[in-house]
Amino acid sequence: MPMPRWWGHINKRVFNPHALKSGRWAVLTHVGRNSGMPYRTPMEAHPVEGGFLVVLVYGSRSDWVRNVLVAGHATLTVNGEDVEVTAPRVVGEAEAFAALAEGVKRPPKSLRIREFLRMDVA
């Protein structure tokens, strides 16, 4: 896992509430796989052909990633517009970097991020 899980718990309680209020980040609305409760997760979602790509800073075992994979769909709010996304799948570096536009920064190699989430626009 690229980033320690404990850092993700801090982000969930400290960074995420501020990010949600700021309106500067894309927000993924998804449903808990066990609770059925709706959750909102701020993230950096990059547009790619036919959908969006998200860098999985905490890996594919993050709760929100597992929720989206199990549900098979979610709603992504980008620039105030809701977009239904479907067919979520974890992809590797090669596929992710091939899909990203030239100007989009790649994660630093030192973070050892190898997983990305690709979602199609419904």
mmCIF file with all atom_site columns, N, CA and C in Angstrom, residues 54-120:
data_model
loop_
_atom_site.group_PDB
_atom_site.id
_atom_site.type_symbol
_atom_site.label_atom_id
_atom_site.label_alt_id
_atom_site.label_comp_id
_atom_site.label_asym_id
_atom_site.label_entity_id
_atom_site.label_seq_id
_atom_site.pdbx_PDB_ins_code
_atom_site.Cartn_x
_atom_site.Cartn_y
_atom_site.Cartn_z
_atom_site.occupancy
_atom_site.B_iso_or_equiv
_atom_site.pdbx_formal_charge
_atom_site.auth_seq_id
_atom_site.auth_comp_id
_atom_site.auth_asym_id
_atom_site.auth_atom_id
_atom_site.pdbx_PDB_model_num
ATOM 1   N N  . VAL A 1 54  ? -9.014  7.916  -11.384 1.00 0.00 ? 54  VAL A N  1
ATOM 2   C CA . VAL A 1 54  ? -8.670  8.403  -10.051 1.00 0.00 ? 54  VAL A CA 1
ATOM 3   C C  . VAL A 1 54  ? -7.406  7.691  -9.588  1.00 0.00 ? 54  VAL A C  1
ATOM 4   N N  . VAL A 1 55  ? -6.457  8.453  -9.069  1.00 0.00 ? 55  VAL A N  1
ATOM 5   C CA . VAL A 1 55  ? -5.244  7.884  -8.499  1.00 0.00 ? 55  VAL A CA 1
ATOM 6   C C  . VAL A 1 55  ? -5.610  7.314  -7.133  1.00 0.00 ? 55  VAL A C  1
ATOM 7   N N  . LEU A 1 56  ? -5.308  6.042  -6.918  1.00 0.00 ? 56  LEU A N  1
ATOM 8   C CA . LEU A 1 56  ? -5.645  5.402  -5.636  1.00 0.00 ? 56  LEU A CA 1
ATOM 9   C C  . LEU A 1 56  ? -4.464  5.547  -4.673  1.00 0.00 ? 56  LEU A C  1
ATOM 10  N N  . VAL A 1 57  ? -4.427  6.698  -4.019  1.00 0.00 ? 57  VAL A N  1
ATOM 11  C CA . VAL A 1 57  ? -3.330  7.033  -3.119  1.00 0.00 ? 57  VAL A CA 1
ATOM 12  C C  . VAL A 1 57  ? -3.203  6.012  -1.991  1.00 0.00 ? 57  VAL A C  1
ATOM 13  N N  . TYR A 1 58  ? -4.316  5.470  -1.526  1.00 0.00 ? 58  TYR A N  1
ATOM 14  C CA . TYR A 1 58  ? -4.304  4.499  -0.432  1.00 0.00 ? 58  TYR A CA 1
ATOM 15  C C  . TYR A 1 58  ? -4.515  3.071  -0.931  1.00 0.00 ? 58  TYR A C  1
ATOM 16  N N  . GLY A 1 59  ? -4.519  2.876  -2.224  1.00 0.00 ? 59  GLY A N  1
ATOM 17  C CA . GLY A 1 59  ? -4.676  1.539  -2.786  1.00 0.00 ? 59  GLY A CA 1
ATOM 18  C C  . GLY A 1 59  ? -6.134  1.139  -2.949  1.00 0.00 ? 59  GLY A C  1
ATOM 19  N N  . SER A 1 60  ? -6.325  -0.025 -3.539  1.00 0.00 ? 60  SER A N  1
ATOM 20  C CA . SER A 1 60  ? -7.676  -0.493 -3.864  1.00 0.00 ? 60  SER A CA 1
ATOM 21  C C  . SER A 1 60  ? -8.416  -1.083 -2.670  1.00 0.00 ? 60  SER A C  1
ATOM 22  N N  . ARG A 1 61  ? -7.771  -1.163 -1.513  1.00 0.00 ? 61  ARG A N  1
ATOM 23  C CA . ARG A 1 61  ? -8.445  -1.705 -0.327  1.00 0.00 ? 61  ARG A CA 1
ATOM 24  C C  . ARG A 1 61  ? -9.125  -0.607 0.502   1.00 0.00 ? 61  ARG A C  1
ATOM 25  N N  . SER A 1 62  ? -9.089  0.625  0.028   1.00 0.00 ? 62  SER A N  1
ATOM 26  C CA . SER A 1 62  ? -9.788  1.705  0.725   1.00 0.00 ? 62  SER A CA 1
ATOM 27  C C  . SER A 1 62  ? -11.284 1.418  0.717   1.00 0.00 ? 62  SER A C  1
ATOM 28  N N  . ASP A 1 63  ? -11.947 1.804  1.787   1.00 0.00 ? 63  ASP A N  1
ATOM 29  C CA . ASP A 1 63  ? -13.386 1.537  1.897   1.00 0.00 ? 63  ASP A CA 1
ATOM 30  C C  . ASP A 1 63  ? -14.167 2.094  0.720   1.00 0.00 ? 63  ASP A C  1
ATOM 31  N N  . TRP A 1 64  ? -13.873 3.341  0.338   1.00 0.00 ? 64  TRP A N  1
ATOM 32  C CA . TRP A 1 64  ? -14.671 3.944  -0.734  1.00 0.00 ? 64  TRP A CA 1
ATOM 33  C C  . TRP A 1 64  ? -14.473 3.197  -2.044  1.00 0.00 ? 64  TRP A C  1
ATOM 34  N N  . VAL A 1 65  ? -13.268 2.719  -2.308  1.00 0.00 ? 65  VAL A N  1
ATOM 35  C CA . VAL A 1 65  ? -13.004 1.975  -3.546  1.00 0.00 ? 65  VAL A CA 1
ATOM 36  C C  . VAL A 1 65  ? -13.782 0.665  -3.530  1.00 0.00 ? 65  VAL A C  1
ATOM 37  N N  . ARG A 1 66  ? -13.729 -0.040 -2.418  1.00 0.00 ? 66  ARG A N  1
ATOM 38  C CA . ARG A 1 66  ? -14.457 -1.312 -2.311  1.00 0.00 ? 66  ARG A CA 1
ATOM 39  C C  . ARG A 1 66  ? -15.964 -1.082 -2.431  1.00 0.00 ? 66  ARG A C  1
ATOM 40  N N  . ASN A 1 67  ? -16.466 0.021  -1.864  1.00 0.00 ? 67  ASN A N  1
ATOM 41  C CA . ASN A 1 67  ? -17.898 0.336  -1.997  1.00 0.00 ? 67  ASN A CA 1
ATOM 42  C C  . ASN A 1 67  ? -18.289 0.503  -3.460  1.00 0.00 ? 67  ASN A C  1
ATOM 43  N N  . VAL A 1 68  ? -17.505 1.266  -4.197  1.00 0.00 ? 68  VAL A N  1
ATOM 44  C CA . VAL A 1 68  ? -17.818 1.538  -5.603  1.00 0.00 ? 68  VAL A CA 1
ATOM 45  C C  . VAL A 1 68  ? -17.696 0.266  -6.438  1.00 0.00 ? 68  VAL A C  1
ATOM 46  N N  . LEU A 1 69  ? -16.676 -0.535 -6.181  1.00 0.00 ? 69  LEU A N  1
ATOM 47  C CA . LEU A 1 69  ? -16.496 -1.772 -6.943  1.00 0.00 ? 69  LEU A CA 1
ATOM 48  C C  . LEU A 1 69  ? -17.663 -2.732 -6.720  1.00 0.00 ? 69  LEU A C  1
ATOM 49  N N  . VAL A 1 70  ? -18.117 -2.846 -5.480  1.00 0.00 ? 70  VAL A N  1
ATOM 50  C CA . VAL A 1 70  ? -19.236 -3.746 -5.176  1.00 0.00 ? 70  VAL A CA 1
ATOM 51  C C  . VAL A 1 70  ? -20.532 -3.226 -5.801  1.00 0.00 ? 70  VAL A C  1
ATOM 52  N N  . ALA A 1 71  ? -20.779 -1.934 -5.679  1.00 0.00 ? 71  ALA A N  1
ATOM 53  C CA . ALA A 1 71  ? -22.024 -1.359 -6.216  1.00 0.00 ? 71  ALA A CA 1
ATOM 54  C C  . ALA A 1 71  ? -22.024 -1.349 -7.747  1.00 0.00 ? 71  ALA A C  1
ATOM 55  N N  . GLY A 1 72  ? -20.854 -1.140 -8.337  1.00 0.00 ? 72  GLY A N  1
ATOM 56  C CA . GLY A 1 72  ? -20.763 -1.088 -9.793  1.00 0.00 ? 72  GLY A CA 1
ATOM 57  C C  . GLY A 1 72  ? -21.123 0.259  -10.395 1.00 0.00 ? 72  GLY A C  1
ATOM 58  N N  . HIS A 1 73  ? -21.395 1.242  -9.545  1.00 0.00 ? 73  HIS A N  1
ATOM 59  C CA . HIS A 1 73  ? -21.741 2.584  -10.032 1.00 0.00 ? 73  HIS A CA 1
ATOM 60  C C  . HIS A 1 73  ? -21.626 3.576  -8.887  1.00 0.00 ? 73  HIS A C  1
ATOM 61  N N  . ALA A 1 74  ? -21.634 4.857  -9.242  1.00 0.00 ? 74  ALA A N  1
ATOM 62  C CA . ALA A 1 74  ? -21.597 5.942  -8.262  1.00 0.00 ? 74  ALA A CA 1
ATOM 63  C C  . ALA A 1 74  ? -21.953 7.232  -8.997  1.00 0.00 ? 74  ALA A C  1
ATOM 64  N N  . THR A 1 75  ? -21.982 8.324  -8.261  1.00 0.00 ? 75  THR A N  1
ATOM 65  C CA . THR A 1 75  ? -22.199 9.633  -8.860  1.00 0.00 ? 75  THR A CA 1
ATOM 66  C C  . THR A 1 75  ? -20.980 10.491 -8.562  1.00 0.00 ? 75  THR A C  1
ATOM 67  N N  . LEU A 1 76  ? -20.418 11.082 -9.595  1.00 0.00 ? 76  LEU A N  1
ATOM 68  C CA . LEU A 1 76  ? -19.265 11.951 -9.462  1.00 0.00 ? 76  LEU A CA 1
ATOM 69  C C  . LEU A 1 76  ? -19.710 13.373 -9.762  1.00 0.00 ? 76  LEU A C  1
ATOM 70  N N  . THR A 1 77  ? -19.484 14.262 -8.805  1.00 0.00 ? 77  THR A N  1
ATOM 71  C CA . THR A 1 77  ? -19.816 15.670 -9.006  1.00 0.00 ? 77  THR A CA 1
ATOM 72  C C  . THR A 1 77  ? -18.529 16.394 -9.375  1.00 0.00 ? 77  THR A C  1
ATOM 73  N N  . VAL A 1 78  ? -18.511 16.924 -10.595 1.00 0.00 ? 78  VAL A N  1
ATOM 74  C CA . VAL A 1 78  ? -17.340 17.623 -11.115 1.00 0.00 ? 78  VAL A CA 1
ATOM 75  C C  . VAL A 1 78  ? -17.772 19.008 -11.557 1.00 0.00 ? 78  VAL A C  1
ATOM 76  N N  . ASN A 1 79  ? -17.129 20.030 -10.995 1.00 0.00 ? 79  ASN A N  1
ATOM 77  C CA . ASN A 1 79  ? -17.470 21.422 -11.325 1.00 0.00 ? 79  ASN A CA 1
ATOM 78  C C  . ASN A 1 79  ? -18.967 21.690 -11.157 1.00 0.00 ? 79  ASN A C  1
ATOM 79  N N  . GLY A 1 80  ? -19.553 21.137 -10.091 1.00 0.00 ? 80  GLY A N  1
ATOM 80  C CA . GLY A 1 80  ? -20.960 21.356 -9.792  1.00 0.00 ? 80  GLY A CA 1
ATOM 81  C C  . GLY A 1 80  ? -21.939 20.527 -10.599 1.00 0.00 ? 80  GLY A C  1
ATOM 82  N N  . GLU A 1 81  ? -21.444 19.690 -11.485 1.00 0.00 ? 81  GLU A N  1
ATOM 83  C CA . GLU A 1 81  ? -22.314 18.871 -12.339 1.00 0.00 ? 81  GLU A CA 1
ATOM 84  C C  . GLU A 1 81  ? -22.218 17.399 -11.930 1.00 0.00 ? 81  GLU A C  1
ATOM 85  N N  . ASP A 1 82  ? -23.379 16.759 -11.743 1.00 0.00 ? 82  ASP A N  1
ATOM 86  C CA . ASP A 1 82  ? -23.418 15.338 -11.386 1.00 0.00 ? 82  ASP A CA 1
ATOM 87  C C  . ASP A 1 82  ? -23.280 14.477 -12.628 1.00 0.00 ? 82  ASP A C  1
ATOM 88  N N  . VAL A 1 83  ? -22.377 13.506 -12.543 1.00 0.00 ? 83  VAL A N  1
ATOM 89  C CA . VAL A 1 83  ? -22.137 12.575 -13.642 1.00 0.00 ? 83  VAL A CA 1
ATOM 90  C C  . VAL A 1 83  ? -22.274 11.160 -13.085 1.00 0.00 ? 83  VAL A C  1
ATOM 91  N N  . GLU A 1 84  ? -23.135 10.362 -13.689 1.00 0.00 ? 84  GLU A N  1
ATOM 92  C CA . GLU A 1 84  ? -23.266 8.967  -13.278 1.00 0.00 ? 84  GLU A CA 1
ATOM 93  C C  . GLU A 1 84  ? -22.099 8.187  -13.877 1.00 0.00 ? 84  GLU A C  1
ATOM 94  N N  . VAL A 1 85  ? -21.383 7.461  -13.029 1.00 0.00 ? 85  VAL A N  1
ATOM 95  C CA . VAL A 1 85  ? -20.270 6.642  -13.495 1.00 0.00 ? 85  VAL A CA 1
ATOM 96  C C  . VAL A 1 85  ? -20.576 5.185  -13.209 1.00 0.00 ? 85  VAL A C  1
ATOM 97  N N  . THR A 1 86  ? -20.078 4.322  -14.076 1.00 0.00 ? 86  THR A N  1
ATOM 98  C CA . THR A 1 86  ? -20.362 2.900  -13.977 1.00 0.00 ? 86  THR A CA 1
ATOM 99  C C  . THR A 1 86  ? -19.121 2.112  -14.382 1.00 0.00 ? 86  THR A C  1
ATOM 100 N N  . ALA A 1 87  ? -19.208 0.816  -14.272 1.00 0.00 ? 87  ALA A N  1
ATOM 101 C CA . ALA A 1 87  ? -18.125 -0.101 -14.656 1.00 0.00 ? 87  ALA A CA 1
ATOM 102 C C  . ALA A 1 87  ? -16.799 0.271  -14.011 1.00 0.00 ? 87  ALA A C  1
ATOM 103 N N  . PRO A 1 88  ? -16.786 0.474  -12.683 1.00 0.00 ? 88  PRO A N  1
ATOM 104 C CA . PRO A 1 88  ? -15.518 0.808  -12.034 1.00 0.00 ? 88  PRO A CA 1
ATOM 105 C C  . PRO A 1 88  ? -14.577 -0.395 -12.083 1.00 0.00 ? 88  PRO A C  1
ATOM 106 N N  . ARG A 1 89  ? -13.310 -0.119 -12.329 1.00 0.00 ? 89  ARG A N  1
ATOM 107 C CA . ARG A 1 89  ? -12.315 -1.192 -12.361 1.00 0.00 ? 89  ARG A CA 1
ATOM 108 C C  . ARG A 1 89  ? -10.953 -0.630 -11.984 1.00 0.00 ? 89  ARG A C  1
ATOM 109 N N  . VAL A 1 90  ? -10.192 -1.453 -11.294 1.00 0.00 ? 90  VAL A N  1
ATOM 110 C CA . VAL A 1 90  ? -8.841  -1.086 -10.910 1.00 0.00 ? 90  VAL A CA 1
ATOM 111 C C  . VAL A 1 90  ? -7.932  -1.397 -12.091 1.00 0.00 ? 90  VAL A C  1
ATOM 112 N N  . VAL A 1 91  ? -7.123  -0.408 -12.474 1.00 0.00 ? 91  VAL A N  1
ATOM 113 C CA . VAL A 1 91  ? -6.192  -0.578 -13.587 1.00 0.00 ? 91  VAL A CA 1
ATOM 114 C C  . VAL A 1 91  ? -4.784  -0.262 -13.095 1.00 0.00 ? 91  VAL A C  1
ATOM 115 N N  . GLY A 1 92  ? -3.812  -0.744 -13.837 1.00 0.00 ? 92  GLY A N  1
ATOM 116 C CA . GLY A 1 92  ? -2.417  -0.521 -13.497 1.00 0.00 ? 92  GLY A CA 1
ATOM 117 C C  . GLY A 1 92  ? -1.865  0.752  -14.103 1.00 0.00 ? 92  GLY A C  1
ATOM 118 N N  . GLU A 1 93  ? -0.588  0.983  -13.823 1.00 0.00 ? 93  GLU A N  1
ATOM 119 C CA . GLU A 1 93  ? 0.097   2.194  -14.293 1.00 0.00 ? 93  GLU A CA 1
ATOM 120 C C  . GLU A 1 93  ? 0.067   2.347  -15.809 1.00 0.00 ? 93  GLU A C  1
ATOM 121 N N  . ALA A 1 94  ? 0.375   1.294  -16.516 1.00 0.00 ? 94  ALA A N  1
ATOM 122 C CA . ALA A 1 94  ? 0.480   1.391  -17.978 1.00 0.00 ? 94  ALA A CA 1
ATOM 123 C C  . ALA A 1 94  ? -0.831  1.865  -18.593 1.00 0.00 ? 94  ALA A C  1
ATOM 124 N N  . GLU A 1 95  ? -1.943  1.240  -18.204 1.00 0.00 ? 95  GLU A N  1
ATOM 125 C CA . GLU A 1 95  ? -3.245  1.635  -18.745 1.00 0.00 ? 95  GLU A CA 1
ATOM 126 C C  . GLU A 1 95  ? -3.622  3.044  -18.292 1.00 0.00 ? 95  GLU A C  1
ATOM 127 N N  . ALA A 1 96  ? -3.351  3.347  -17.030 1.00 0.00 ? 96  ALA A N  1
ATOM 128 C CA . ALA A 1 96  ? -3.706  4.662  -16.495 1.00 0.00 ? 96  ALA A CA 1
ATOM 129 C C  . ALA A 1 96  ? -2.920  5.772  -17.191 1.00 0.00 ? 96  ALA A C  1
ATOM 130 N N  . PHE A 1 97  ? -1.617  5.604  -17.308 1.00 0.00 ? 97  PHE A N  1
ATOM 131 C CA . PHE A 1 97  ? -0.795  6.649  -17.906 1.00 0.00 ? 97  PHE A CA 1
ATOM 132 C C  . PHE A 1 97  ? -1.099  6.814  -19.386 1.00 0.00 ? 97  PHE A C  1
ATOM 133 N N  . ALA A 1 98  ? -1.475  5.739  -20.057 1.00 0.00 ? 98  ALA A N  1
ATOM 134 C CA . ALA A 1 98  ? -1.845  5.832  -21.473 1.00 0.00 ? 98  ALA A CA 1
ATOM 135 C C  . ALA A 1 98  ? -3.148  6.623  -21.641 1.00 0.00 ? 98  ALA A C  1
ATOM 136 N N  . ALA A 1 99  ? -4.034  6.543  -20.656 1.00 0.00 ? 99  ALA A N  1
ATOM 137 C CA . ALA A 1 99  ? -5.327  7.224  -20.740 1.00 0.00 ? 99  ALA A CA 1
ATOM 138 C C  . ALA A 1 99  ? -5.254  8.697  -20.349 1.00 0.00 ? 99  ALA A C  1
ATOM 139 N N  . LEU A 1 100 ? -4.316  9.043  -19.471 1.00 0.00 ? 100 LEU A N  1
ATOM 140 C CA . LEU A 1 100 ? -4.229  10.418 -18.984 1.00 0.00 ? 100 LEU A CA 1
ATOM 141 C C  . LEU A 1 100 ? -3.710  11.366 -20.064 1.00 0.00 ? 100 LEU A C  1
ATOM 142 N N  . ALA A 1 101 ? -4.221  12.567 -20.050 1.00 0.00 ? 101 ALA A N  1
ATOM 143 C CA . ALA A 1 101 ? -3.751  13.598 -20.981 1.00 0.00 ? 101 ALA A CA 1
ATOM 144 C C  . ALA A 1 101 ? -2.296  13.936 -20.670 1.00 0.00 ? 101 ALA A C  1
ATOM 145 N N  . GLU A 1 102 ? -1.617  14.473 -21.650 1.00 0.00 ? 102 GLU A N  1
ATOM 146 C CA . GLU A 1 102 ? -0.187  14.794 -21.524 1.00 0.00 ? 102 GLU A CA 1
ATOM 147 C C  . GLU A 1 102 ? 0.135   15.716 -20.353 1.00 0.00 ? 102 GLU A C  1
ATOM 148 N N  . GLY A 1 103 ? -0.670  16.728 -20.126 1.00 0.00 ? 103 GLY A N  1
ATOM 149 C CA . GLY A 1 103 ? -0.361  17.717 -19.100 1.00 0.00 ? 103 GLY A CA 1
ATOM 150 C C  . GLY A 1 103 ? -0.655  17.303 -17.669 1.00 0.00 ? 103 GLY A C  1
ATOM 151 N N  . VAL A 1 104 ? -1.286  16.152 -17.471 1.00 0.00 ? 104 VAL A N  1
ATOM 152 C CA . VAL A 1 104 ? -1.673  15.720 -16.129 1.00 0.00 ? 104 VAL A CA 1
ATOM 153 C C  . VAL A 1 104 ? -0.448  15.146 -15.417 1.00 0.00 ? 104 VAL A C  1
ATOM 154 N N  . LYS A 1 105 ? -0.194  15.656 -14.205 1.00 0.00 ? 105 LYS A N  1
ATOM 155 C CA . LYS A 1 105 ? 0.954   15.171 -13.432 1.00 0.00 ? 105 LYS A CA 1
ATOM 156 C C  . LYS A 1 105 ? 0.740   13.721 -13.013 1.00 0.00 ? 105 LYS A C  1
ATOM 157 N N  . ARG A 1 106 ? 1.787   12.941 -13.148 1.00 0.00 ? 106 ARG A N  1
ATOM 158 C CA . ARG A 1 106 ? 1.772   11.552 -12.668 1.00 0.00 ? 106 ARG A CA 1
ATOM 159 C C  . ARG A 1 106 ? 2.192   11.571 -11.204 1.00 0.00 ? 106 ARG A C  1
ATOM 160 N N  . PRO A 1 107 ? 1.721   10.596 -10.421 1.00 0.00 ? 107 PRO A N  1
ATOM 161 C CA . PRO A 1 107 ? 2.141   10.564 -9.017  1.00 0.00 ? 107 PRO A CA 1
ATOM 162 C C  . PRO A 1 107 ? 3.654   10.345 -8.926  1.00 0.00 ? 107 PRO A C  1
ATOM 163 N N  . PRO A 1 108 ? 4.308   10.944 -7.932  1.00 0.00 ? 108 PRO A N  1
ATOM 164 C CA . PRO A 1 108 ? 5.745   10.737 -7.778  1.00 0.00 ? 108 PRO A CA 1
ATOM 165 C C  . PRO A 1 108 ? 6.068   9.251  -7.583  1.00 0.00 ? 108 PRO A C  1
ATOM 166 N N  . LYS A 1 109 ? 7.130   8.791  -8.194  1.00 0.00 ? 109 LYS A N  1
ATOM 167 C CA . LYS A 1 109 ? 7.530   7.381  -8.079  1.00 0.00 ? 109 LYS A CA 1
ATOM 168 C C  . LYS A 1 109 ? 7.783   6.979  -6.630  1.00 0.00 ? 109 LYS A C  1
ATOM 169 N N  . SER A 1 110 ? 8.208   7.942  -5.812  1.00 0.00 ? 110 SER A N  1
ATOM 170 C CA . SER A 1 110 ? 8.517   7.647  -4.411  1.00 0.00 ? 110 SER A CA 1
ATOM 171 C C  . SER A 1 110 ? 7.287   7.181  -3.631  1.00 0.00 ? 110 SER A C  1
ATOM 172 N N  . LEU A 1 111 ? 6.080   7.530  -4.106  1.00 0.00 ? 111 LEU A N  1
ATOM 173 C CA . LEU A 1 111 ? 4.864   7.094  -3.415  1.00 0.00 ? 111 LEU A CA 1
ATOM 174 C C  . LEU A 1 111 ? 4.495   5.653  -3.743  1.00 0.00 ? 111 LEU A C  1
ATOM 175 N N  . ARG A 1 112 ? 5.107   5.089  -4.779  1.00 0.00 ? 112 ARG A N  1
ATOM 176 C CA . ARG A 1 112 ? 4.874   3.694  -5.186  1.00 0.00 ? 112 ARG A CA 1
ATOM 177 C C  . ARG A 1 112 ? 3.390   3.407  -5.447  1.00 0.00 ? 112 ARG A C  1
ATOM 178 N N  . ILE A 1 113 ? 2.704   4.339  -6.076  1.00 0.00 ? 113 ILE A N  1
ATOM 179 C CA . ILE A 1 113 ? 1.297   4.145  -6.421  1.00 0.00 ? 113 ILE A CA 1
ATOM 180 C C  . ILE A 1 113 ? 1.231   3.347  -7.712  1.00 0.00 ? 113 ILE A C  1
ATOM 181 N N  . ARG A 1 114 ? 0.560   2.206  -7.654  1.00 0.00 ? 114 ARG A N  1
ATOM 182 C CA . ARG A 1 114 ? 0.488   1.311  -8.800  1.00 0.00 ? 114 ARG A CA 1
ATOM 183 C C  . ARG A 1 114 ? -0.942  1.026  -9.249  1.00 0.00 ? 114 ARG A C  1
ATOM 184 N N  . GLU A 1 115 ? -1.916  1.518  -8.471  1.00 0.00 ? 115 GLU A N  1
ATOM 185 C CA . GLU A 1 115 ? -3.318  1.231  -8.775  1.00 0.00 ? 115 GLU A CA 1
ATOM 186 C C  . GLU A 1 115 ? -4.096  2.519  -9.017  1.00 0.00 ? 115 GLU A C  1
ATOM 187 N N  . PHE A 1 116 ? -5.024  2.430  -9.955  1.00 0.00 ? 116 PHE A N  1
ATOM 188 C CA . PHE A 1 116 ? -5.867  3.550  -10.343 1.00 0.00 ? 116 PHE A CA 1
ATOM 189 C C  . PHE A 1 116 ? -7.276  3.015  -10.539 1.00 0.00 ? 116 PHE A C  1
ATOM 190 N N  . LEU A 1 117 ? -8.277  3.861  -10.342 1.00 0.00 ? 117 LEU A N  1
ATOM 191 C CA . LEU A 1 117 ? -9.654  3.443  -10.568 1.00 0.00 ? 117 LEU A CA 1
ATOM 192 C C  . LEU A 1 117 ? -10.161 4.132  -11.824 1.00 0.00 ? 117 LEU A C  1
ATOM 193 N N  . ARG A 1 118 ? -10.615 3.336  -12.760 1.00 0.00 ? 118 ARG A N  1
ATOM 194 C CA . ARG A 1 118 ? -11.190 3.870  -13.999 1.00 0.00 ? 118 ARG A CA 1
ATOM 195 C C  . ARG A 1 118 ? -12.688 3.630  -13.952 1.00 0.00 ? 118 ARG A C  1
ATOM 196 N N  . MET A 1 119 ? -13.462 4.659  -14.286 1.00 0.00 ? 119 MET A N  1
ATOM 197 C CA . MET A 1 119 ? -14.921 4.571  -14.296 1.00 0.00 ? 119 MET A CA 1
ATOM 198 C C  . MET A 1 119 ? -15.425 5.169  -15.602 1.00 0.00 ? 119 MET A C  1
ATOM 199 N N  . ASP A 1 120 ? -16.433 4.553  -16.171 1.00 0.00 ? 120 ASP A N  1
ATOM 200 C CA . ASP A 1 120 ? -17.023 5.038  -17.418 1.00 0.00 ? 120 ASP A CA 1
ATOM 201 C C  . ASP A 1 120 ? -18.207 5.933  -17.108 1.00 0.00 ? 120 ASP A C  1
#
